[in-house]
Amino acid sequence: MPLILDSPPPSPSQLPTKALPTTASIRRLQHHESDVVIVGAGILGCSLAVALARQGRSVTLLEKSLKEPDRIVGELLQPGGVQALEELGLRWCLEEIDACVVKGYEVIYYGEEVRVPYPENVTGGEGDAGRRPEGRSFHHGRFIRRLREAAMREENILVVETKVTGMVKNGWTGQVVGVNSETRGKKDYYFGGLTVVADGYASRFRGELGTTQPVFKSRFWGLELIDADLPLPGHGHVVLGAGAPVLLYQIGTRETRALVDVPEGLESAKGENGGVKCHLKEHVLPGLPPCVKSSFERALEEGGLRSMPNSFLPPSTNRVPGIIMLGDAMNMRHPLTGGGMTVAFNDVVLLRDLLAPAVVPDLGDTKLVLRQMKTFHWRRKHLSSVINILAQALYSLFAANDPQLRALQLGCFRYFQLGGQCVDGPVGLLAGIIRRPFVLFYHFFAVALLSIWIVLAGAGKSGWWRLPGAVVESGEVFWKACLVLFPFIGSELRS
């Protein structure tokens, strides 16, 4: 497969072996024409390119920089994402990148710990008895490099390093027929029957396509800890305390990622109060597990503190002929639950089947493609709506900033302590292996009812005279639970 680079590749061994040119490859190289033009060689772009190429489609994959990316999110793949990656024939991309096995989570609430492992036998298959699914965590850039290697090995894919600057439209019909770009300072064009935009959370195409813009109310500030001693190796850690949540998980044999959620406008993180570094040292460090404090403090002093916005973008139906928007460009949720890549790979599995040549012989048939995309929008919700709603709802509880949310946060922790289905259900949803929205609804309001019971029980122990106030407080807790969950359900029902 031909490769056009604007900068040197990571290593010569990644370049594909030469093959005899085909008519399709000549059209890709000389005329910049293909069945599909994909903008963005990231998680979704690479995997979709491979999936479509293996169906015999001619694919052009465009990326502004093929250098190995360096990001602080997109580092944990849930079991549901690993399964999708295997279905796409790309599981080997998790090899030789020093990826770590993830068996579940450890939730730490003001120093009190509870283990929440991925559930065993969740699919009910005979061969699954006693087996628990596993996720993987890794350096984001290394995983992207492997996915790009997979794309470069396919004969039906042309990978080009170029900066896409806009869409090319048919002046009569408004149909998108390709994109224009800049390659080494020169204007360029790439044409396809279908254009796929997968250029990430900062997509430049949302405004042009008239889609909803993302909103964010906090940022993750990340550090890379070296030789950190985690309380429960092989698990992600969620640390809850007086402030917003902290995530800890291994991304390599020696490296551990620490992500600290910092809400926008937080007083203690403002410049006049010492900035984010001072906030982490004075307000976050004291609440961390003792075994992590030394490595966290060392990483903080050595620098390397970076941030990413925690965005929320509800999904929308593709309506513009000739182009579809996917991945973080189309749908985002808070990265607290690590569900983004799981959604992306499962979207590729679904889209591969909906746009298969037997179903859509010509990707230039815009009416048929738009009908299939409407089907895609609703069918993907079995998984995506669960992960989207769960991520936003859990963040509301884990970043509790009022008495009602703090009551729900405590109720959630006590719910996990009950074990059994009180762990298997929520963690199965988070893992992307339970894909039933009603299960999410059930467990969320079970947590709400437990929270109410804790409020009433606490009042009963303090004296009968507190019961009337506790009843009022219970109503406020239930109402807050409704205010947390139902708006996100509504965002999923809108098309």
PDB file of C-alpha atoms in Angstrom, residues 117-406:
ATOM      1  CA  PRO A 117     -13.949  -6.380  39.333  1.00  0.00           C
ATOM      2  CA  TYR A 118     -15.329  -7.008  35.877  1.00  0.00           C
ATOM      3  CA  PRO A 119     -18.154  -9.583  36.164  1.00  0.00           C
ATOM      4  CA  GLU A 120     -17.618 -13.227  35.268  1.00  0.00           C
ATOM      5  CA  ASN A 121     -19.855 -15.188  32.873  1.00  0.00           C
ATOM      6  CA  VAL A 122     -21.589 -11.954  31.890  1.00  0.00           C
ATOM      7  CA  THR A 123     -22.616 -13.235  28.436  1.00  0.00           C
ATOM      8  CA  GLY A 124     -24.030 -16.470  29.807  1.00  0.00           C
ATOM      9  CA  GLY A 125     -22.031 -18.620  27.397  1.00  0.00           C
ATOM     10  CA  GLU A 126     -21.029 -22.134  28.433  1.00  0.00           C
ATOM     11  CA  GLY A 127     -17.355 -21.421  27.951  1.00  0.00           C
ATOM     12  CA  ASP A 128     -17.469 -18.249  30.055  1.00  0.00           C
ATOM     13  CA  ALA A 129     -18.116 -19.913  33.431  1.00  0.00           C
ATOM     14  CA  GLY A 130     -15.625 -18.633  35.986  1.00  0.00           C
ATOM     15  CA  ARG A 131     -13.924 -16.327  33.475  1.00  0.00           C
ATOM     16  CA  ARG A 132     -13.725 -12.595  33.870  1.00  0.00           C
ATOM     17  CA  PRO A 133     -13.148 -10.327  30.871  1.00  0.00           C
ATOM     18  CA  GLU A 134     -10.095  -8.090  30.805  1.00  0.00           C
ATOM     19  CA  GLY A 135      -9.357  -4.625  29.539  1.00  0.00           C
ATOM     20  CA  ARG A 136      -6.019  -3.118  28.546  1.00  0.00           C
ATOM     21  CA  SER A 137      -4.248   0.113  29.425  1.00  0.00           C
ATOM     22  CA  PHE A 138      -1.299   1.560  27.525  1.00  0.00           C
ATOM     23  CA  HIS A 139       0.439   4.619  26.178  1.00  0.00           C
ATOM     24  CA  HIS A 140      -2.026   6.186  23.742  1.00  0.00           C
ATOM     25  CA  GLY A 141       0.623   7.031  21.151  1.00  0.00           C
ATOM     26  CA  ARG A 142       1.991   3.494  20.995  1.00  0.00           C
ATOM     27  CA  PHE A 143      -1.472   2.082  20.347  1.00  0.00           C
ATOM     28  CA  ILE A 144      -2.143   4.643  17.613  1.00  0.00           C
ATOM     29  CA  ARG A 145       1.181   3.735  16.010  1.00  0.00           C
ATOM     30  CA  ARG A 146       0.119   0.081  15.847  1.00  0.00           C
ATOM     31  CA  LEU A 147      -3.269   0.961  14.343  1.00  0.00           C
ATOM     32  CA  ARG A 148      -1.543   3.067  11.694  1.00  0.00           C
ATOM     33  CA  GLU A 149       0.784   0.169  10.954  1.00  0.00           C
ATOM     34  CA  ALA A 150      -2.309  -1.962  10.397  1.00  0.00           C
ATOM     35  CA  ALA A 151      -3.673   0.594   7.930  1.00  0.00           C
ATOM     36  CA  MET A 152      -0.334   0.838   6.118  1.00  0.00           C
ATOM     37  CA  ARG A 153      -0.271  -2.938   5.586  1.00  0.00           C
ATOM     38  CA  GLU A 154      -3.530  -2.914   3.624  1.00  0.00           C
ATOM     39  CA  GLU A 155      -3.172  -2.795  -0.151  1.00  0.00           C
ATOM     40  CA  ASN A 156      -6.467  -0.942  -0.544  1.00  0.00           C
ATOM     41  CA  ILE A 157      -5.434   1.996   1.663  1.00  0.00           C
ATOM     42  CA  LEU A 158      -3.415   5.084   0.769  1.00  0.00           C
ATOM     43  CA  VAL A 159      -2.139   6.930   3.854  1.00  0.00           C
ATOM     44  CA  VAL A 160      -1.298  10.582   3.287  1.00  0.00           C
ATOM     45  CA  GLU A 161       0.178  13.120   5.671  1.00  0.00           C
ATOM     46  CA  THR A 162      -1.668  16.313   4.806  1.00  0.00           C
ATOM     47  CA  LYS A 163      -3.640  19.016   6.605  1.00  0.00           C
ATOM     48  CA  VAL A 164      -7.304  18.958   5.596  1.00  0.00           C
ATOM     49  CA  THR A 165      -8.633  22.519   5.336  1.00  0.00           C
ATOM     50  CA  GLY A 166     -12.219  22.115   4.131  1.00  0.00           C
ATOM     51  CA  MET A 167     -14.870  20.224   2.192  1.00  0.00           C
ATOM     52  CA  VAL A 168     -15.416  20.103  -1.573  1.00  0.00           C
ATOM     53  CA  LYS A 169     -19.109  20.284  -2.481  1.00  0.00           C
ATOM     54  CA  ASN A 170     -21.147  19.830  -5.614  1.00  0.00           C
ATOM     55  CA  GLY A 171     -22.374  23.348  -6.416  1.00  0.00           C
ATOM     56  CA  TRP A 172     -25.753  22.091  -7.640  1.00  0.00           C
ATOM     57  CA  THR A 173     -26.711  19.454  -5.087  1.00  0.00           C
ATOM     58  CA  GLY A 174     -24.663  20.428  -2.022  1.00  0.00           C
ATOM     59  CA  GLN A 175     -23.287  16.899  -1.840  1.00  0.00           C
ATOM     60  CA  VAL A 176     -19.808  16.606  -0.353  1.00  0.00           C
ATOM     61  CA  VAL A 177     -17.523  14.984  -2.937  1.00  0.00           C
ATOM     62  CA  GLY A 178     -14.210  15.227  -1.104  1.00  0.00           C
ATOM     63  CA  VAL A 179     -11.878  17.533   0.797  1.00  0.00           C
ATOM     64  CA  ASN A 180      -9.192  20.085   0.072  1.00  0.00           C
ATOM     65  CA  SER A 181      -5.913  20.105   1.977  1.00  0.00           C
ATOM     66  CA  GLU A 182      -2.404  21.496   2.209  1.00  0.00           C
ATOM     67  CA  THR A 183       0.518  19.148   1.587  1.00  0.00           C
ATOM     68  CA  ARG A 184       3.983  20.617   2.150  1.00  0.00           C
ATOM     69  CA  GLY A 185       2.536  24.098   1.646  1.00  0.00           C
ATOM     70  CA  LYS A 186       0.729  23.236  -1.598  1.00  0.00           C
ATOM     71  CA  LYS A 187      -3.025  23.008  -2.103  1.00  0.00           C
ATOM     72  CA  ASP A 188      -4.349  19.524  -2.730  1.00  0.00           C
ATOM     73  CA  TYR A 189      -7.667  17.692  -3.253  1.00  0.00           C
ATOM     74  CA  TYR A 190      -8.963  14.214  -2.439  1.00  0.00           C
ATOM     75  CA  PHE A 191     -12.247  12.867  -3.792  1.00  0.00           C
ATOM     76  CA  GLY A 192     -14.437   9.964  -2.714  1.00  0.00           C
ATOM     77  CA  GLY A 193     -17.940   8.596  -2.984  1.00  0.00           C
ATOM     78  CA  LEU A 194     -18.103   9.037   0.786  1.00  0.00           C
ATOM     79  CA  THR A 195     -16.123  11.309   3.097  1.00  0.00           C
ATOM     80  CA  VAL A 196     -15.736  10.308   6.753  1.00  0.00           C
ATOM     81  CA  VAL A 197     -14.736  12.939   9.304  1.00  0.00           C
ATOM     82  CA  ALA A 198     -12.986  11.419  12.332  1.00  0.00           C
ATOM     83  CA  ASP A 199     -10.660  14.269  13.283  1.00  0.00           C
ATOM     84  CA  GLY A 200     -11.202  14.119  17.029  1.00  0.00           C
ATOM     85  CA  TYR A 201     -12.498  16.261  19.859  1.00  0.00           C
ATOM     86  CA  ALA A 202     -11.347  19.542  18.285  1.00  0.00           C
ATOM     87  CA  SER A 203     -12.955  18.844  14.874  1.00  0.00           C
ATOM     88  CA  ARG A 204     -12.948  21.795  12.501  1.00  0.00           C
ATOM     89  CA  PHE A 205     -15.945  20.419  10.596  1.00  0.00           C
ATOM     90  CA  ARG A 206     -18.696  20.767  13.217  1.00  0.00           C
ATOM     91  CA  GLY A 207     -19.361  24.393  12.333  1.00  0.00           C
ATOM     92  CA  GLU A 208     -19.496  23.677   8.602  1.00  0.00           C
ATOM     93  CA  LEU A 209     -21.912  20.780   9.111  1.00  0.00           C
ATOM     94  CA  GLY A 210     -24.112  22.687  11.558  1.00  0.00           C
ATOM     95  CA  THR A 211     -23.785  20.113  14.348  1.00  0.00           C
ATOM     96  CA  THR A 212     -23.910  20.751  18.093  1.00  0.00           C
ATOM     97  CA  GLN A 213     -20.744  22.062  19.713  1.00  0.00           C
ATOM     98  CA  PRO A 214     -19.273  20.261  22.749  1.00  0.00           C
ATOM     99  CA  VAL A 215     -19.416  21.722  26.236  1.00  0.00           C
ATOM    100  CA  PHE A 216     -16.936  21.151  29.027  1.00  0.00           C
ATOM    101  CA  LYS A 217     -17.058  22.071  32.676  1.00  0.00           C
ATOM    102  CA  SER A 218     -13.759  20.609  33.841  1.00  0.00           C
ATOM    103  CA  ARG A 219     -10.333  19.484  32.705  1.00  0.00           C
ATOM    104  CA  PHE A 220      -8.236  16.431  33.451  1.00  0.00           C
ATOM    105  CA  TRP A 221      -4.734  17.397  34.548  1.00  0.00           C
ATOM    106  CA  GLY A 222      -2.383  14.498  34.012  1.00  0.00           C
ATOM    107  CA  LEU A 223       0.925  13.312  35.428  1.00  0.00           C
ATOM    108  CA  GLU A 224       2.999  10.253  34.578  1.00  0.00           C
ATOM    109  CA  LEU A 225       4.160   8.532  37.756  1.00  0.00           C
ATOM    110  CA  ILE A 226       7.235   6.309  37.655  1.00  0.00           C
ATOM    111  CA  ASP A 227       7.355   3.119  39.745  1.00  0.00           C
ATOM    112  CA  ALA A 228       4.185   4.009  41.643  1.00  0.00           C
ATOM    113  CA  ASP A 229       2.983   1.441  44.177  1.00  0.00           C
ATOM    114  CA  LEU A 230      -0.752   1.121  43.515  1.00  0.00           C
ATOM    115  CA  PRO A 231      -3.064  -0.298  46.211  1.00  0.00           C
ATOM    116  CA  LEU A 232      -4.429  -2.998  43.865  1.00  0.00           C
ATOM    117  CA  PRO A 233      -2.212  -3.735  40.829  1.00  0.00           C
ATOM    118  CA  GLY A 234      -4.014  -4.661  37.622  1.00  0.00           C
ATOM    119  CA  HIS A 235      -6.931  -2.375  38.435  1.00  0.00           C
ATOM    120  CA  GLY A 236      -7.896   1.203  37.731  1.00  0.00           C
ATOM    121  CA  HIS A 237      -8.275   3.335  40.858  1.00  0.00           C
ATOM    122  CA  VAL A 238     -10.896   6.006  41.496  1.00  0.00           C
ATOM    123  CA  VAL A 239     -10.096   8.189  44.508  1.00  0.00           C
ATOM    124  CA  LEU A 240     -13.037  10.084  45.991  1.00  0.00           C
ATOM    125  CA  GLY A 241     -12.778  12.730  48.659  1.00  0.00           C
ATOM    126  CA  ALA A 242     -13.614  16.327  49.373  1.00  0.00           C
ATOM    127  CA  GLY A 243     -12.828  17.444  45.815  1.00  0.00           C
ATOM    128  CA  ALA A 244     -13.306  16.113  42.298  1.00  0.00           C
ATOM    129  CA  PRO A 245     -12.249  12.516  41.478  1.00  0.00           C
ATOM    130  CA  VAL A 246      -8.712  11.305  40.799  1.00  0.00           C
ATOM    131  CA  LEU A 247      -7.956   8.380  38.456  1.00  0.00           C
ATOM    132  CA  LEU A 248      -4.877   6.166  38.727  1.00  0.00           C
ATOM    133  CA  TYR A 249      -4.025   3.333  36.315  1.00  0.00           C
ATOM    134  CA  GLN A 250      -0.915   1.722  34.882  1.00  0.00           C
ATOM    135  CA  ILE A 251      -0.007   2.498  31.270  1.00  0.00           C
ATOM    136  CA  GLY A 252       3.239   0.536  31.210  1.00  0.00           C
ATOM    137  CA  THR A 253       5.476  -1.702  33.304  1.00  0.00           C
ATOM    138  CA  ARG A 254       6.872   1.278  35.192  1.00  0.00           C
ATOM    139  CA  GLU A 255       4.475   4.093  34.265  1.00  0.00           C
ATOM    140  CA  THR A 256       1.203   5.005  35.964  1.00  0.00           C
ATOM    141  CA  ARG A 257      -1.157   7.713  34.770  1.00  0.00           C
ATOM    142  CA  ALA A 258      -2.657  10.069  37.337  1.00  0.00           C
ATOM    143  CA  LEU A 259      -5.609  12.151  36.130  1.00  0.00           C
ATOM    144  CA  VAL A 260      -7.026  14.830  38.408  1.00  0.00           C
ATOM    145  CA  ASP A 261     -10.351  16.423  37.536  1.00  0.00           C
ATOM    146  CA  VAL A 262     -10.269  20.196  38.031  1.00  0.00           C
ATOM    147  CA  PRO A 263     -13.604  22.009  37.508  1.00  0.00           C
ATOM    148  CA  GLU A 264     -13.516  25.242  35.520  1.00  0.00           C
ATOM    149  CA  GLY A 265     -13.203  28.291  37.733  1.00  0.00           C
ATOM    150  CA  LEU A 266     -12.110  26.314  40.812  1.00  0.00           C
ATOM    151  CA  GLU A 267     -10.916  28.942  43.300  1.00  0.00           C
ATOM    152  CA  SER A 268      -7.950  26.956  44.653  1.00  0.00           C
ATOM    153  CA  ALA A 269      -6.630  26.335  41.111  1.00  0.00           C
ATOM    154  CA  LYS A 270      -6.650  29.975  39.997  1.00  0.00           C
ATOM    155  CA  GLY A 271      -3.377  31.709  39.228  1.00  0.00           C
ATOM    156  CA  GLU A 272      -3.634  34.156  42.097  1.00  0.00           C
ATOM    157  CA  ASN A 273      -3.882  31.204  44.500  1.00  0.00           C
ATOM    158  CA  GLY A 274      -0.842  29.381  43.134  1.00  0.00           C
ATOM    159  CA  GLY A 275      -2.372  27.738  40.070  1.00  0.00           C
ATOM    160  CA  VAL A 276      -3.109  24.106  39.316  1.00  0.00           C
ATOM    161  CA  LYS A 277       0.234  22.817  40.586  1.00  0.00           C
ATOM    162  CA  CYS A 278      -0.364  24.378  43.974  1.00  0.00           C
ATOM    163  CA  HIS A 279      -3.925  22.993  44.012  1.00  0.00           C
ATOM    164  CA  LEU A 280      -2.647  19.472  43.346  1.00  0.00           C
ATOM    165  CA  LYS A 281      -0.006  19.721  46.042  1.00  0.00           C
ATOM    166  CA  GLU A 282      -2.177  21.235  48.760  1.00  0.00           C
ATOM    167  CA  HIS A 283      -5.647  19.804  48.054  1.00  0.00           C
ATOM    168  CA  VAL A 284      -5.191  16.581  46.034  1.00  0.00           C
ATOM    169  CA  LEU A 285      -1.963  15.032  47.329  1.00  0.00           C
ATOM    170  CA  PRO A 286      -3.142  14.707  50.985  1.00  0.00           C
ATOM    171  CA  GLY A 287      -6.165  12.608  49.894  1.00  0.00           C
ATOM    172  CA  LEU A 288      -4.228  10.078  47.815  1.00  0.00           C
ATOM    173  CA  PRO A 289      -3.422   6.565  49.057  1.00  0.00           C
ATOM    174  CA  PRO A 290      -0.200   6.717  51.142  1.00  0.00           C
ATOM    175  CA  CYS A 291       1.605   4.300  48.815  1.00  0.00           C
ATOM    176  CA  VAL A 292       1.122   6.683  45.855  1.00  0.00           C
ATOM    177  CA  LYS A 293       1.999   9.997  47.483  1.00  0.00           C
ATOM    178  CA  SER A 294       5.770   9.893  47.012  1.00  0.00           C
ATOM    179  CA  SER A 295       5.655   9.102  43.275  1.00  0.00           C
ATOM    180  CA  PHE A 296       2.871  11.675  42.736  1.00  0.00           C
ATOM    181  CA  GLU A 297       4.837  14.389  44.535  1.00  0.00           C
ATOM    182  CA  ARG A 298       8.002  13.493  42.631  1.00  0.00           C
ATOM    183  CA  ALA A 299       6.207  13.686  39.262  1.00  0.00           C
ATOM    184  CA  LEU A 300       4.643  17.000  40.269  1.00  0.00           C
ATOM    185  CA  GLU A 301       8.020  18.507  41.126  1.00  0.00           C
ATOM    186  CA  GLU A 302       9.636  17.218  37.935  1.00  0.00           C
ATOM    187  CA  GLY A 303       6.986  18.911  35.775  1.00  0.00           C
ATOM    188  CA  GLY A 304       5.247  17.456  32.749  1.00  0.00           C
ATOM    189  CA  LEU A 305       1.783  18.485  33.950  1.00  0.00           C
ATOM    190  CA  ARG A 306      -0.656  18.530  31.004  1.00  0.00           C
ATOM    191  CA  SER A 307      -4.390  18.945  30.584  1.00  0.00           C
ATOM    192  CA  MET A 308      -7.289  17.913  28.361  1.00  0.00           C
ATOM    193  CA  PRO A 309     -10.856  19.273  28.401  1.00  0.00           C
ATOM    194  CA  ASN A 310     -13.520  16.847  29.615  1.00  0.00           C
ATOM    195  CA  SER A 311     -16.130  17.379  26.931  1.00  0.00           C
ATOM    196  CA  PHE A 312     -19.724  16.291  26.508  1.00  0.00           C
ATOM    197  CA  LEU A 313     -21.239  16.101  23.036  1.00  0.00           C
ATOM    198  CA  PRO A 314     -24.522  14.231  22.472  1.00  0.00           C
ATOM    199  CA  PRO A 315     -24.702  12.189  19.252  1.00  0.00           C
ATOM    200  CA  SER A 316     -26.538  13.538  16.214  1.00  0.00           C
ATOM    201  CA  THR A 317     -27.793  11.981  12.984  1.00  0.00           C
ATOM    202  CA  ASN A 318     -25.761  12.586   9.838  1.00  0.00           C
ATOM    203  CA  ARG A 319     -27.888  14.568   7.369  1.00  0.00           C
ATOM    204  CA  VAL A 320     -25.438  16.097   4.881  1.00  0.00           C
ATOM    205  CA  PRO A 321     -25.153  13.985   1.709  1.00  0.00           C
ATOM    206  CA  GLY A 322     -21.714  12.601   0.943  1.00  0.00           C
ATOM    207  CA  ILE A 323     -20.207  12.994   4.405  1.00  0.00           C
ATOM    208  CA  ILE A 324     -20.528  11.365   7.826  1.00  0.00           C
ATOM    209  CA  MET A 325     -19.024  12.451  11.132  1.00  0.00           C
ATOM    210  CA  LEU A 326     -17.845   9.810  13.601  1.00  0.00           C
ATOM    211  CA  GLY A 327     -15.785   9.298  16.746  1.00  0.00           C
ATOM    212  CA  ASP A 328     -15.121  12.197  19.106  1.00  0.00           C
ATOM    213  CA  ALA A 329     -16.006  14.583  16.304  1.00  0.00           C
ATOM    214  CA  MET A 330     -19.613  13.328  16.584  1.00  0.00           C
ATOM    215  CA  ASN A 331     -20.062  12.092  20.166  1.00  0.00           C
ATOM    216  CA  MET A 332     -18.134  12.576  23.419  1.00  0.00           C
ATOM    217  CA  ARG A 333     -18.679  11.824  27.078  1.00  0.00           C
ATOM    218  CA  HIS A 334     -16.648  12.467  30.244  1.00  0.00           C
ATOM    219  CA  PRO A 335     -13.529  10.243  30.118  1.00  0.00           C
ATOM    220  CA  LEU A 336     -13.982   9.210  33.766  1.00  0.00           C
ATOM    221  CA  THR A 337     -15.239   5.747  32.743  1.00  0.00           C
ATOM    222  CA  GLY A 338     -12.770   5.232  29.900  1.00  0.00           C
ATOM    223  CA  GLY A 339     -15.515   4.386  27.399  1.00  0.00           C
ATOM    224  CA  GLY A 340     -14.529   6.457  24.353  1.00  0.00           C
ATOM    225  CA  MET A 341     -12.434   3.884  22.502  1.00  0.00           C
ATOM    226  CA  THR A 342     -14.918   1.126  23.332  1.00  0.00           C
ATOM    227  CA  VAL A 343     -17.690   3.134  21.675  1.00  0.00           C
ATOM    228  CA  ALA A 344     -15.464   3.920  18.682  1.00  0.00           C
ATOM    229  CA  PHE A 345     -14.462   0.322  17.928  1.00  0.00           C
ATOM    230  CA  ASN A 346     -18.029  -0.920  18.332  1.00  0.00           C
ATOM    231  CA  ASP A 347     -19.229   1.856  16.011  1.00  0.00           C
ATOM    232  CA  VAL A 348     -16.766   0.587  13.400  1.00  0.00           C
ATOM    233  CA  VAL A 349     -18.061  -2.989  13.757  1.00  0.00           C
ATOM    234  CA  LEU A 350     -21.645  -1.779  13.260  1.00  0.00           C
ATOM    235  CA  LEU A 351     -20.801   0.595  10.414  1.00  0.00           C
ATOM    236  CA  ARG A 352     -18.779  -2.078   8.622  1.00  0.00           C
ATOM    237  CA  ASP A 353     -21.881  -4.257   8.474  1.00  0.00           C
ATOM    238  CA  LEU A 354     -24.329  -1.462   7.574  1.00  0.00           C
ATOM    239  CA  LEU A 355     -22.134  -0.211   4.720  1.00  0.00           C
ATOM    240  CA  ALA A 356     -20.999  -3.630   3.470  1.00  0.00           C
ATOM    241  CA  PRO A 357     -20.848  -3.927  -0.356  1.00  0.00           C
ATOM    242  CA  ALA A 358     -23.740  -6.398  -0.314  1.00  0.00           C
ATOM    243  CA  VAL A 359     -25.902  -3.745   1.395  1.00  0.00           C
ATOM    244  CA  VAL A 360     -24.496  -0.552  -0.148  1.00  0.00           C
ATOM    245  CA  PRO A 361     -22.828  -1.446  -3.462  1.00  0.00           C
ATOM    246  CA  ASP A 362     -21.976   2.201  -4.235  1.00  0.00           C
ATOM    247  CA  LEU A 363     -20.964   4.524  -1.395  1.00  0.00           C
ATOM    248  CA  GLY A 364     -21.780   7.408  -3.715  1.00  0.00           C
ATOM    249  CA  ASP A 365     -25.472   6.481  -3.372  1.00  0.00           C
ATOM    250  CA  THR A 366     -26.094   9.233  -0.824  1.00  0.00           C
ATOM    251  CA  LYS A 367     -29.775   8.451  -0.203  1.00  0.00           C
ATOM    252  CA  LEU A 368     -29.018   4.840   0.702  1.00  0.00           C
ATOM    253  CA  VAL A 369     -26.009   5.846   2.828  1.00  0.00           C
ATOM    254  CA  LEU A 370     -28.091   8.400   4.756  1.00  0.00           C
ATOM    255  CA  ARG A 371     -30.769   5.773   5.412  1.00  0.00           C
ATOM    256  CA  GLN A 372     -28.100   3.413   6.729  1.00  0.00           C
ATOM    257  CA  MET A 373     -26.677   6.170   8.902  1.00  0.00           C
ATOM    258  CA  LYS A 374     -30.082   6.765  10.458  1.00  0.00           C
ATOM    259  CA  THR A 375     -30.193   3.058  11.286  1.00  0.00           C
ATOM    260  CA  PHE A 376     -26.661   3.363  12.660  1.00  0.00           C
ATOM    261  CA  HIS A 377     -27.651   6.300  14.887  1.00  0.00           C
ATOM    262  CA  TRP A 378     -30.346   4.311  16.687  1.00  0.00           C
ATOM    263  CA  ARG A 379     -28.786   0.847  16.653  1.00  0.00           C
ATOM    264  CA  ARG A 380     -25.537   2.039  18.246  1.00  0.00           C
ATOM    265  CA  LYS A 381     -27.462   3.280  21.266  1.00  0.00           C
ATOM    266  CA  HIS A 382     -27.609  -0.195  22.810  1.00  0.00           C
ATOM    267  CA  LEU A 383     -24.002   0.440  23.807  1.00  0.00           C
ATOM    268  CA  SER A 384     -23.236   4.129  23.268  1.00  0.00           C
ATOM    269  CA  SER A 385     -26.213   5.461  25.227  1.00  0.00           C
ATOM    270  CA  VAL A 386     -25.277   3.266  28.195  1.00  0.00           C
ATOM    271  CA  ILE A 387     -21.667   4.480  28.220  1.00  0.00           C
ATOM    272  CA  ASN A 388     -22.596   8.123  27.513  1.00  0.00           C
ATOM    273  CA  ILE A 389     -25.223   8.336  30.269  1.00  0.00           C
ATOM    274  CA  LEU A 390     -23.178   6.316  32.751  1.00  0.00           C
ATOM    275  CA  ALA A 391     -20.092   8.509  32.254  1.00  0.00           C
ATOM    276  CA  GLN A 392     -21.990  11.758  32.786  1.00  0.00           C
ATOM    277  CA  ALA A 393     -24.073  10.463  35.698  1.00  0.00           C
ATOM    278  CA  LEU A 394     -21.098   8.915  37.518  1.00  0.00           C
ATOM    279  CA  TYR A 395     -19.104  12.104  37.098  1.00  0.00           C
ATOM    280  CA  SER A 396     -21.979  14.100  38.638  1.00  0.00           C
ATOM    281  CA  LEU A 397     -21.878  11.791  41.684  1.00  0.00           C
ATOM    282  CA  PHE A 398     -18.092  11.438  41.963  1.00  0.00           C
ATOM    283  CA  ALA A 399     -17.536  15.212  41.660  1.00  0.00           C
ATOM    284  CA  ALA A 400     -20.344  15.910  44.162  1.00  0.00           C
ATOM    285  CA  ASN A 401     -20.550  19.601  45.019  1.00  0.00           C
ATOM    286  CA  ASP A 402     -23.795  19.817  47.029  1.00  0.00           C
ATOM    287  CA  PRO A 403     -25.366  17.847  49.930  1.00  0.00           C
ATOM    288  CA  GLN A 404     -27.728  15.832  47.723  1.00  0.00           C
ATOM    289  CA  LEU A 405     -24.963  14.730  45.346  1.00  0.00           C
ATOM    290  CA  ARG A 406     -22.731  13.866  48.292  1.00  0.00           C
TER     291      ARG A 406
END
